[in-house]
mmCIF file of C-alpha atoms and ligand atoms in Angstrom:
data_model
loop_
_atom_site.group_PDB
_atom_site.id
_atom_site.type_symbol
_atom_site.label_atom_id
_atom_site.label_comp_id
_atom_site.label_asym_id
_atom_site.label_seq_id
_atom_site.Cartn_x
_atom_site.Cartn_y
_atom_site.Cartn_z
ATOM 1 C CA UNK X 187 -11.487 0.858 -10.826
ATOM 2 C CA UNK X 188 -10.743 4.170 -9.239
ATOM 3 C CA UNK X 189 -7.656 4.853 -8.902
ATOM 4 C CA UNK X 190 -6.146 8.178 -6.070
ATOM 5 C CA UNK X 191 -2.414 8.611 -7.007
ATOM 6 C CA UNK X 192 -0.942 10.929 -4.055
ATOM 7 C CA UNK X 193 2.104 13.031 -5.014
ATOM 8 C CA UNK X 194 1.503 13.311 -8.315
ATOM 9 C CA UNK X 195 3.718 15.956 -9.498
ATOM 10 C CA UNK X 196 6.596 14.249 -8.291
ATOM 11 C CA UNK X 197 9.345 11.794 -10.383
ATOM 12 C CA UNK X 198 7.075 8.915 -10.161
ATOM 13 C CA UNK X 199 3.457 10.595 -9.927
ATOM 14 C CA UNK X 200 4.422 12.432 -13.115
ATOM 15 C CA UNK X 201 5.688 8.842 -15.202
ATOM 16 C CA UNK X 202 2.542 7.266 -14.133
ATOM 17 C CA UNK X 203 0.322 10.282 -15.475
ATOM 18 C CA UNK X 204 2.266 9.580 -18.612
ATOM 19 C CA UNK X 205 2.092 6.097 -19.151
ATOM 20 C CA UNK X 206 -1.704 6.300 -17.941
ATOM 21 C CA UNK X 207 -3.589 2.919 -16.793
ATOM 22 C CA UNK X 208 -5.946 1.114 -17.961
ATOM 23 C CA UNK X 209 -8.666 3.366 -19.922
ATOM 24 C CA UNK X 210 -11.695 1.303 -17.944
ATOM 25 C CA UNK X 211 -10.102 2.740 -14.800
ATOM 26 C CA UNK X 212 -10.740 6.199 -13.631
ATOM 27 C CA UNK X 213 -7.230 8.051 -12.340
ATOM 28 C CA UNK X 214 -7.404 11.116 -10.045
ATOM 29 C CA UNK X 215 -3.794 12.142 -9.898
ATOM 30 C CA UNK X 216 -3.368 14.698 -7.148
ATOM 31 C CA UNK X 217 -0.299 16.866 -5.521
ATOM 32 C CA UNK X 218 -0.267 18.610 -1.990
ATOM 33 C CA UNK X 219 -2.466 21.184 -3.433
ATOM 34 C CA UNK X 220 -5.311 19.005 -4.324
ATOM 35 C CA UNK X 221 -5.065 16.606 -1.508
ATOM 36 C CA UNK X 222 -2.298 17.410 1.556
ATOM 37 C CA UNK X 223 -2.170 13.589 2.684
ATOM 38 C CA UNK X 224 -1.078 14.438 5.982
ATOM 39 C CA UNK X 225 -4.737 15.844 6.534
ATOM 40 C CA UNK X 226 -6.600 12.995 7.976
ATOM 41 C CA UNK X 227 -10.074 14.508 7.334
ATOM 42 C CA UNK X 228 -9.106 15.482 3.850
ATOM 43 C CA UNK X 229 -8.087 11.634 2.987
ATOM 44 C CA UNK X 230 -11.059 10.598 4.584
ATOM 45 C CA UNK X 231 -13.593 13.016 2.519
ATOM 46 C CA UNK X 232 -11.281 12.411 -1.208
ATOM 47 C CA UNK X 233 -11.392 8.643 -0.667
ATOM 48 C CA UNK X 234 -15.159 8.378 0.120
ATOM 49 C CA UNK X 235 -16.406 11.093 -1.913
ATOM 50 C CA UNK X 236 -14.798 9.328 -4.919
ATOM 51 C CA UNK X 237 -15.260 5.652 -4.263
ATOM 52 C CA UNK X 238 -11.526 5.333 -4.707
ATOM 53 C CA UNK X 239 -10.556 1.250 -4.603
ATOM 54 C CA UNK X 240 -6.612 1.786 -5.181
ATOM 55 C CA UNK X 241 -4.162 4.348 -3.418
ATOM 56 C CA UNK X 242 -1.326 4.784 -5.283
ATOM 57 C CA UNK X 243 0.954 6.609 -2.643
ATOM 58 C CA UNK X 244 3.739 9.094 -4.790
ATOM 59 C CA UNK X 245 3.853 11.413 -2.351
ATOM 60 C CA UNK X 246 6.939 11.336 0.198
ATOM 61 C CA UNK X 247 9.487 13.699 1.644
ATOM 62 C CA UNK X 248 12.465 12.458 -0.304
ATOM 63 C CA UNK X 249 15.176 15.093 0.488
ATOM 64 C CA UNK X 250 17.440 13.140 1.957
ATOM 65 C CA UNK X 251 20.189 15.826 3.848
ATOM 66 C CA UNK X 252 17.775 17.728 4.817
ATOM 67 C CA UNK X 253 15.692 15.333 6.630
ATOM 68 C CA UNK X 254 18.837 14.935 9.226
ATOM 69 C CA UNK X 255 18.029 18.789 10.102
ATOM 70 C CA UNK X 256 14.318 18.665 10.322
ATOM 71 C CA UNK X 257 13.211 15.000 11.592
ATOM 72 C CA UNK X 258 10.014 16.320 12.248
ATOM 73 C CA UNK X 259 8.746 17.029 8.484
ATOM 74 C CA UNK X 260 9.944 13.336 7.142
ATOM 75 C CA UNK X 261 8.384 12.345 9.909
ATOM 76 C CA UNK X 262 5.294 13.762 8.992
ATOM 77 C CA UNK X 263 5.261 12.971 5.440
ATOM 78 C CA UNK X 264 6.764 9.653 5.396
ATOM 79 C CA UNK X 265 5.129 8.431 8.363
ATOM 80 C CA UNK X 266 2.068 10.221 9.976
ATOM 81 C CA UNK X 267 0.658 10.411 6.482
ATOM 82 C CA UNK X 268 1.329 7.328 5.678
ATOM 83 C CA UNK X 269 -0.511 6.024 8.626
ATOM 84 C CA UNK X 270 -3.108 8.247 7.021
ATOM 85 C CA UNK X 271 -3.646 6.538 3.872
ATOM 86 C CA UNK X 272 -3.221 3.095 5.543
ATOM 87 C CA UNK X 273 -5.891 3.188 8.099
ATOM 88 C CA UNK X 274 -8.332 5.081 5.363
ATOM 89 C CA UNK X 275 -7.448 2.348 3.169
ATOM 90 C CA UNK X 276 -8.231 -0.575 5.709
ATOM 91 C CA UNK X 277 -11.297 1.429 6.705
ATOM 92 C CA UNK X 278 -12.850 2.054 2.873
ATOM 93 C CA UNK X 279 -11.595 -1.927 1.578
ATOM 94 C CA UNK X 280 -9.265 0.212 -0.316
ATOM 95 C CA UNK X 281 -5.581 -1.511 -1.927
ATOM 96 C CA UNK X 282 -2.520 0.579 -1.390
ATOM 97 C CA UNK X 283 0.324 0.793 -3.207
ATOM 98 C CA UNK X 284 3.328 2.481 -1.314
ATOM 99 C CA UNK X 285 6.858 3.208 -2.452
ATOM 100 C CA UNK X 286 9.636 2.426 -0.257
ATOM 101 C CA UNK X 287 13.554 2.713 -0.119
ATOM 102 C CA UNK X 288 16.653 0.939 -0.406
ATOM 103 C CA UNK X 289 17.439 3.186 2.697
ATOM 104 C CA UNK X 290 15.586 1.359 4.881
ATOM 105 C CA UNK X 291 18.795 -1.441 4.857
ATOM 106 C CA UNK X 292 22.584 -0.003 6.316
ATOM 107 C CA UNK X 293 24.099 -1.045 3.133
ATOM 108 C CA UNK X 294 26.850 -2.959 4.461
ATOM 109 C CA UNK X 295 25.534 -6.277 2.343
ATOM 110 C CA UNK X 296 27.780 -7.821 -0.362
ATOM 111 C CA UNK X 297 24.983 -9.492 -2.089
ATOM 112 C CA UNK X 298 21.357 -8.148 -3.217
ATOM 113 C CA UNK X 299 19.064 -7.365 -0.373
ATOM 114 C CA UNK X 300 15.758 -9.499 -0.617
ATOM 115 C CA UNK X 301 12.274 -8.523 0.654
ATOM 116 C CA UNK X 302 13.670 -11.052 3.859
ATOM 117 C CA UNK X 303 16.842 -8.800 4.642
ATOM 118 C CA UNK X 304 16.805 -7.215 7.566
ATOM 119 C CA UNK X 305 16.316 -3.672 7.979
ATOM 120 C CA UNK X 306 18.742 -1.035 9.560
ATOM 121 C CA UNK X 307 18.373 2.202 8.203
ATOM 122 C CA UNK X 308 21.166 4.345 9.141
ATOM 123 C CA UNK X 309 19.459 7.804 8.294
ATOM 124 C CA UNK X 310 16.382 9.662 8.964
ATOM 125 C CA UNK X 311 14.938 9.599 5.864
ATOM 126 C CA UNK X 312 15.354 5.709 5.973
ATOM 127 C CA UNK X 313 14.307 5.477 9.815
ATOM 128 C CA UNK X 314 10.843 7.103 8.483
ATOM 129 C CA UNK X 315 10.416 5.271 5.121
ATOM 130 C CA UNK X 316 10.640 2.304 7.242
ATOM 131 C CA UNK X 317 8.355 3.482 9.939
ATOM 132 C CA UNK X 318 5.573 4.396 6.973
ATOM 133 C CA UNK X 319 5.944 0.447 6.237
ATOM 134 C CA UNK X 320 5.377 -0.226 9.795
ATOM 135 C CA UNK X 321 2.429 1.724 9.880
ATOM 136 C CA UNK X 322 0.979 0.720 6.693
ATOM 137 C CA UNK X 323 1.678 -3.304 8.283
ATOM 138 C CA UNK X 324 -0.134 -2.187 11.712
ATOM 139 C CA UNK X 325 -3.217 -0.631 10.214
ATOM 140 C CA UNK X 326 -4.204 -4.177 8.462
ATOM 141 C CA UNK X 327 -5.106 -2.780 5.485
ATOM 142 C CA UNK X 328 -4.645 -4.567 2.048
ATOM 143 C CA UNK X 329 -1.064 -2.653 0.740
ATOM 144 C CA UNK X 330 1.618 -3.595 -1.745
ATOM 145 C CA UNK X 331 4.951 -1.932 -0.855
ATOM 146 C CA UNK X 332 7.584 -1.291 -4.036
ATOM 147 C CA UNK X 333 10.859 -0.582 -1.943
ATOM 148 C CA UNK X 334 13.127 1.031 -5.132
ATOM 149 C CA UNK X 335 16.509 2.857 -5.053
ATOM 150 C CA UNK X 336 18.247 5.856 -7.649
ATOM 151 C CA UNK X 337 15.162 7.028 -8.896
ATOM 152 C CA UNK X 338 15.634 9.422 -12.022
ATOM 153 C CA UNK X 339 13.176 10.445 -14.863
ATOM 154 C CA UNK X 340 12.865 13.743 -17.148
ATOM 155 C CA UNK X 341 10.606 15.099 -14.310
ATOM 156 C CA UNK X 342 11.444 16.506 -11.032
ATOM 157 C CA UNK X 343 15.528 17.102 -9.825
ATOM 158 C CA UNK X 344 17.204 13.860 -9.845
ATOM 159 C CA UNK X 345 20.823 12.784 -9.975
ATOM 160 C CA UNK X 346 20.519 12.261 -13.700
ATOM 161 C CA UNK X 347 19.756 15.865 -13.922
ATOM 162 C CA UNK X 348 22.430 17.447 -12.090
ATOM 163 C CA UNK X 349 25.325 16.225 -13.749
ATOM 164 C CA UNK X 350 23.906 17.048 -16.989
ATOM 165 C CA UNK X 351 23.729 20.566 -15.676
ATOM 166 C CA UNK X 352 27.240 20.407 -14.144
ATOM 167 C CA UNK X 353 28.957 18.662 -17.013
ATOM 168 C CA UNK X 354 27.450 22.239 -18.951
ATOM 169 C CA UNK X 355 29.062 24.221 -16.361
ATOM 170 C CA UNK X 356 32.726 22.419 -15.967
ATOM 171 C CA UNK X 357 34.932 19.948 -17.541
ATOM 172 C CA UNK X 358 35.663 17.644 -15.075
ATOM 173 C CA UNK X 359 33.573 16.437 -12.549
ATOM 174 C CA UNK X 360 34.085 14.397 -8.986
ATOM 175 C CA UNK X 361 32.230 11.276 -8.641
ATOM 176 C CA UNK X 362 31.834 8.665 -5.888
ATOM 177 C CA UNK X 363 33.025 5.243 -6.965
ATOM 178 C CA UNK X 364 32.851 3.441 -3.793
ATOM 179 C CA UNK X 365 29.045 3.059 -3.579
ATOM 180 C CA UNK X 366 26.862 0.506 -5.927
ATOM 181 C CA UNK X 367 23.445 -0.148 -6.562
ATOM 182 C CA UNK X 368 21.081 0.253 -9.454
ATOM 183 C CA UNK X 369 19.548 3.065 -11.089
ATOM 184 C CA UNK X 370 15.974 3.077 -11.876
ATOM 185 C CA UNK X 371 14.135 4.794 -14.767
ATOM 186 C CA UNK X 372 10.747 5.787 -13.159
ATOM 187 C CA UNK X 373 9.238 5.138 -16.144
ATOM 188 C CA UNK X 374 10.043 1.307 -15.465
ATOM 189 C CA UNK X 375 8.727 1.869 -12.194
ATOM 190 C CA UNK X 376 5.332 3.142 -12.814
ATOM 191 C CA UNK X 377 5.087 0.485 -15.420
ATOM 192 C CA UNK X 378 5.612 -2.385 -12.892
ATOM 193 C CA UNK X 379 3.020 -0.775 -10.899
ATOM 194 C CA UNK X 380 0.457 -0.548 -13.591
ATOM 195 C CA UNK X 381 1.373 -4.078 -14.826
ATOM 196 C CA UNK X 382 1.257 -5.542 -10.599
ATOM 197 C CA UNK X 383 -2.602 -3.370 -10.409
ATOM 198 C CA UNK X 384 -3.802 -5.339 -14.168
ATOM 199 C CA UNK X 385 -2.802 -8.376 -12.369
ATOM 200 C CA UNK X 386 -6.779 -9.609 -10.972
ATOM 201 C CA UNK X 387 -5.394 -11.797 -8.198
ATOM 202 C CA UNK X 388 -3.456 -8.903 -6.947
ATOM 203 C CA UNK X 389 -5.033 -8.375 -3.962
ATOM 204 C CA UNK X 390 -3.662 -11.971 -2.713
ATOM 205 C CA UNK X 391 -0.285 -10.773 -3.474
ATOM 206 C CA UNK X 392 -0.222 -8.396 -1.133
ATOM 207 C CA UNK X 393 3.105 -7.698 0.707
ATOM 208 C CA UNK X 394 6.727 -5.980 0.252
ATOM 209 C CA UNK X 395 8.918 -6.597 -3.399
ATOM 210 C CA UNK X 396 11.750 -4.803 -4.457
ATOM 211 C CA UNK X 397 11.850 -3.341 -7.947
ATOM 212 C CA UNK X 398 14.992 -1.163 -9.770
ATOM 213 C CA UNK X 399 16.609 -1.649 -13.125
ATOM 214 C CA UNK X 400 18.782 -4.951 -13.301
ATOM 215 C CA UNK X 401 22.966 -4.891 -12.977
ATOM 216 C CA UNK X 402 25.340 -2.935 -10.527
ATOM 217 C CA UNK X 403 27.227 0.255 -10.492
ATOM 218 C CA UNK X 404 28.650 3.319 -8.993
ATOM 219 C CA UNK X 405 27.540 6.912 -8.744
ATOM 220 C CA UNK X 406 30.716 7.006 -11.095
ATOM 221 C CA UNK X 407 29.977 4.562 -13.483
ATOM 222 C CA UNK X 408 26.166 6.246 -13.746
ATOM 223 C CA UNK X 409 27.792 9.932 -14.308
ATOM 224 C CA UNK X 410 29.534 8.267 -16.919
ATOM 225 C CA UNK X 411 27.254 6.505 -18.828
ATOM 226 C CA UNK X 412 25.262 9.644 -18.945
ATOM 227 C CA UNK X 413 27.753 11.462 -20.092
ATOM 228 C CA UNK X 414 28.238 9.044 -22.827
ATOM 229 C CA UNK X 415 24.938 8.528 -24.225
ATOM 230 C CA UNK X 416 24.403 12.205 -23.746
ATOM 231 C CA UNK X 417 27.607 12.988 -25.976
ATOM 232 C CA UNK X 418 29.273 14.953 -23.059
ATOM 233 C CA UNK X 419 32.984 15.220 -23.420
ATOM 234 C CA UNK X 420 33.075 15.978 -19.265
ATOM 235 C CA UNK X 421 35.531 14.178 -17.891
ATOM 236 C CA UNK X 422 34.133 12.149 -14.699
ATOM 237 C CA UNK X 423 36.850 11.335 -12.128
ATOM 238 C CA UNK X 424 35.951 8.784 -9.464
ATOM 239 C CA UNK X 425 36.400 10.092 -5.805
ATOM 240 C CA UNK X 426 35.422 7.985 -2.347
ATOM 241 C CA UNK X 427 32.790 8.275 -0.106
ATOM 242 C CA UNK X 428 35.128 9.998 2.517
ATOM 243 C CA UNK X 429 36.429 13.288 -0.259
ATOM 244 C CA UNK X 430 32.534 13.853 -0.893
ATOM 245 C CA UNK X 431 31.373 13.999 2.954
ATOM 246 C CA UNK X 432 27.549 14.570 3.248
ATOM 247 C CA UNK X 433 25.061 15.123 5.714
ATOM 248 C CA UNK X 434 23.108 11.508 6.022
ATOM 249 C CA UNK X 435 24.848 8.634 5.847
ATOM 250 C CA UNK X 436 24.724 7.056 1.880
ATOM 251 C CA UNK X 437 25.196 3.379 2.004
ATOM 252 C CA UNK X 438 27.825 1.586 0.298
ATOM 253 C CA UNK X 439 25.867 -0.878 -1.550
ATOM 254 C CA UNK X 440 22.225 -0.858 -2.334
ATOM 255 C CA UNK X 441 21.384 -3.692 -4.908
ATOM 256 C CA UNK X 442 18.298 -5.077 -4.350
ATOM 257 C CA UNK X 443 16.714 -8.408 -5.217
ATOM 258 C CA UNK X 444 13.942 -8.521 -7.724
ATOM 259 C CA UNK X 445 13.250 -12.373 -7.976
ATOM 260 C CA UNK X 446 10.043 -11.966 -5.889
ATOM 261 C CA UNK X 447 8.364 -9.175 -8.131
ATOM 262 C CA UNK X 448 9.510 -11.217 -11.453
ATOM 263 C CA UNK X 449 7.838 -14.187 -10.309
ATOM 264 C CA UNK X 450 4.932 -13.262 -8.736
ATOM 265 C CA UNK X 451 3.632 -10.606 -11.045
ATOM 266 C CA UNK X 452 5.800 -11.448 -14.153
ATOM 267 C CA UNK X 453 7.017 -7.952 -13.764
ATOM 268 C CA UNK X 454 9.621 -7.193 -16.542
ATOM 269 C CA UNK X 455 12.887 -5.141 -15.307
ATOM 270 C CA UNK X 456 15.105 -3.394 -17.909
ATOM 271 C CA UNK X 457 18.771 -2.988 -17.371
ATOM 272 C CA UNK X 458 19.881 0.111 -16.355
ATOM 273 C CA UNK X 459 21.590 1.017 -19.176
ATOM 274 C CA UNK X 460 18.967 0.262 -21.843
ATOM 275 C CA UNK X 461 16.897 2.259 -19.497
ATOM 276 C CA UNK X 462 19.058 5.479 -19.042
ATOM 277 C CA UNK X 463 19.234 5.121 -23.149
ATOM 278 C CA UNK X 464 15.722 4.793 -23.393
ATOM 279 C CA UNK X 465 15.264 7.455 -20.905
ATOM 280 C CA UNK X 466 17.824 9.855 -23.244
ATOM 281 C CA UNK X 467 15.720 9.304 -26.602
ATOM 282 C CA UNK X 468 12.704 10.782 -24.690
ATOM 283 C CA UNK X 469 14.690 13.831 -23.975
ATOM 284 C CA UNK X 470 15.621 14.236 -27.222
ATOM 285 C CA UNK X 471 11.833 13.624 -28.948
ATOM 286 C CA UNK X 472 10.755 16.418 -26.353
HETATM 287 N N1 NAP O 185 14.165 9.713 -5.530
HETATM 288 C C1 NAP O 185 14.830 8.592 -5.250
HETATM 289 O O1 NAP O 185 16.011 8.415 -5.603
HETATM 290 C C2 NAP O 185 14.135 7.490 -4.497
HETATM 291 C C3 NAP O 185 14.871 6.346 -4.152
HETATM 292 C C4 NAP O 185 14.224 5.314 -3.476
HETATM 293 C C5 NAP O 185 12.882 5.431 -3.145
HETATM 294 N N2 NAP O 185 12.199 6.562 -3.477
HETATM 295 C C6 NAP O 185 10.773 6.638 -3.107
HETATM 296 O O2 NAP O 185 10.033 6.648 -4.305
HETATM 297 C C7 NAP O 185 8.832 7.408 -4.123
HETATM 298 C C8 NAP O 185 8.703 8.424 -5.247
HETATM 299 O O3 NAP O 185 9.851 9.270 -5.196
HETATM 300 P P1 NAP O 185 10.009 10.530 -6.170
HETATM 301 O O4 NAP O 185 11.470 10.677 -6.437
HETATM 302 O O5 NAP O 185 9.032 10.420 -7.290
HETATM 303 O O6 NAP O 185 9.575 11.685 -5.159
HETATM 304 P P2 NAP O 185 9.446 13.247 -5.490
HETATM 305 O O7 NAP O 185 9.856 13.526 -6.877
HETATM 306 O O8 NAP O 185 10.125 13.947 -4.339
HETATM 307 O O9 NAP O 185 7.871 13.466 -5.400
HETATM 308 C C9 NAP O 185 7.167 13.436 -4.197
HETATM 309 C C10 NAP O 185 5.909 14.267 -4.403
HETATM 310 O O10 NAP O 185 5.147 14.211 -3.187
HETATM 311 C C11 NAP O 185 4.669 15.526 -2.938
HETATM 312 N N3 NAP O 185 4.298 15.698 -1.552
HETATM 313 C C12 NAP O 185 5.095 16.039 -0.509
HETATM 314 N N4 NAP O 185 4.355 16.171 0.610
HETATM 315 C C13 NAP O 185 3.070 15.886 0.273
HETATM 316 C C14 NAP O 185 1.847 15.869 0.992
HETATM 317 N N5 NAP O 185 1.791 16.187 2.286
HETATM 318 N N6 NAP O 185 0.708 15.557 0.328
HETATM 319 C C15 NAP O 185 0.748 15.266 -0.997
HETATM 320 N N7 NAP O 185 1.871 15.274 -1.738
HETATM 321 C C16 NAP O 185 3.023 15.590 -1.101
HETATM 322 C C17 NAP O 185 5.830 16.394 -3.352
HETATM 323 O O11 NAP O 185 5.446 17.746 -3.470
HETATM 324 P P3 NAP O 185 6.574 18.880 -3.173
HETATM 325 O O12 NAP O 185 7.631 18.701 -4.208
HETATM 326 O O13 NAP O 185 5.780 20.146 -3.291
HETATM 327 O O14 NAP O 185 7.082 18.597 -1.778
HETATM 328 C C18 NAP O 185 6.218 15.754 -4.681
HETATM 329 O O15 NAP O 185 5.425 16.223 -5.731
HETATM 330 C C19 NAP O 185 8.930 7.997 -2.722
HETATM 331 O O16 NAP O 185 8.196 7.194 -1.841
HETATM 332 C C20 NAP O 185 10.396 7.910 -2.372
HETATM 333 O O17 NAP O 185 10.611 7.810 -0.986
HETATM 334 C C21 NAP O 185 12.788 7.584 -4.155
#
């Protein structure tokens, strides 16, 4: 097979390119610099020019803030492109593989959203993500859609990250306890999606599944356990949603469903703490 991963130097693109795929496959792992995918012409040319069968689509404007101050650039990212890559796909009998977001639901659920729940995104970030899926749905092409949620890894900025950084600069930090979901190692992630491509009847399981690490907890409860397995003394203090005000909306709970993407691909998911330790040993090897 050959394989196109788009946004390749991001959190995910860069987990993949370490975990690799199969060696009969042959990868091309590509950023913005090697292939812009909102250039139609230039996904057009890549695809054909390389007989690609699989998309793997990385790349995505993920800053959430900031997309509630300029619309227009997730727009173009998370939609236009995608629309991009989806009607190439349809067009060359390509598969594609597209990550979406728990932001695509409002977050006011009390129990784990399933690939059924309906979607109300209450951001712009999650108004786009959600319009990519629409696109990728209209253009008929064959597409699997991996809607995750608190994506960290050793790569990229991620919340992980920062509060090891601020735990070196203070004390005592200020978490929000009043949001849950799941975090998810990327790592995890990129090795569902290798494990759902091996899979030979995977292009008649096409369709949406939600994948993150298994169990619940806060922002707080996250901040802590890296603290923890880290060996930070930082004290983390558990604040609400309203003393940390920020620019998009952040929904209250986010736990998402993974029955679907167990049974139909046999996908295994880690909990999120034997992930985050997992994740912490690689640190430490490096
Ligand atoms: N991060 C999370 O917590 C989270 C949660 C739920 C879902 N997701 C979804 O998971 C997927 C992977 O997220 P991630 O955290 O790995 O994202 P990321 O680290 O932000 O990586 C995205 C990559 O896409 C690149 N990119 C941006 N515009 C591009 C373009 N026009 N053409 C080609 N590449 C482009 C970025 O380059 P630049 O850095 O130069 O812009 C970056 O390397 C995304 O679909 C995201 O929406 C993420």
């Amino acid at each position: 097979m050959n394989i196109l991963v788009t946004g390749a130097g991001g959190q995910l693109g860069s987990e993949l390119r370490k975990i690799g795929f199969s060696p009969l496959d042959e990868v091309f792992f590509t950023d913005v610099a090697e292939l812009d995918i909102t250039d139609r012409k230039a996904v057009e040319n890549y695809v054909s020019r390389n007989e690609i069968d699989t998309i793997v689509n990385c790349a995505a404007y993920t800053a959430v803030d900031k997309a509630e101050e300029e619309p227009e650039k997730a727009e173009l990212v998370n939609v236009k492109a995608v629309e991009n890559l989806a009607e190439v796909a349809e067009k060359e009998g390509c598969l594609l593989v597209h990550v979406s977001t728990d932001y695509v639901f409002d977050g006011t659920a009390s129990e784990p959203y399933t690939e059924k729940s309906p979607v109300n995104p209450q951001t712009v970030y999650g108004r786009t993500k959600l319009a990519g899926e629409r696109a990728i749905r209209k253009s008929g092409c064959l597409a699997i859609i991996v809607r995750t949620a608190w994506l960290y890894s050793e790569f990229g900025g991620n919340f992980m990250k920062t509060m090891l950084r601020l735990a070196g600069e203070k004390g005592e930090l200020h978490v929000v306890c009043d949001q849950v979901g799941t975090p998810t190692y990327a790592a995890d992630l990129a090795a569902a999606i290798v494990h759902m491509l091996a899979d030979e009847s995977v292009a008649d399981k096409t369709g949406i599944y939600h994948f993150s690490n298994e169990g619940i907890c806060s922002w707080c409860d996250f901040a802590r356990e890296i603290m923890r397995l880290s060996g930070n003394k930082c004290t983390v203090n558990g604040i609400t949603t309203a003393e940390y005000p920020a620019k998009a909306h952040r929904p209250a709970y986010s736990v998402l469903d993974k029955t679907k993407i167990k049974q139909t691909f046999g996908v295994a998911v880690p909990e999120w703490r034997e992930a985050l330790e997992r994740m912490m040993r690689t640190r430490d090897e490096v």
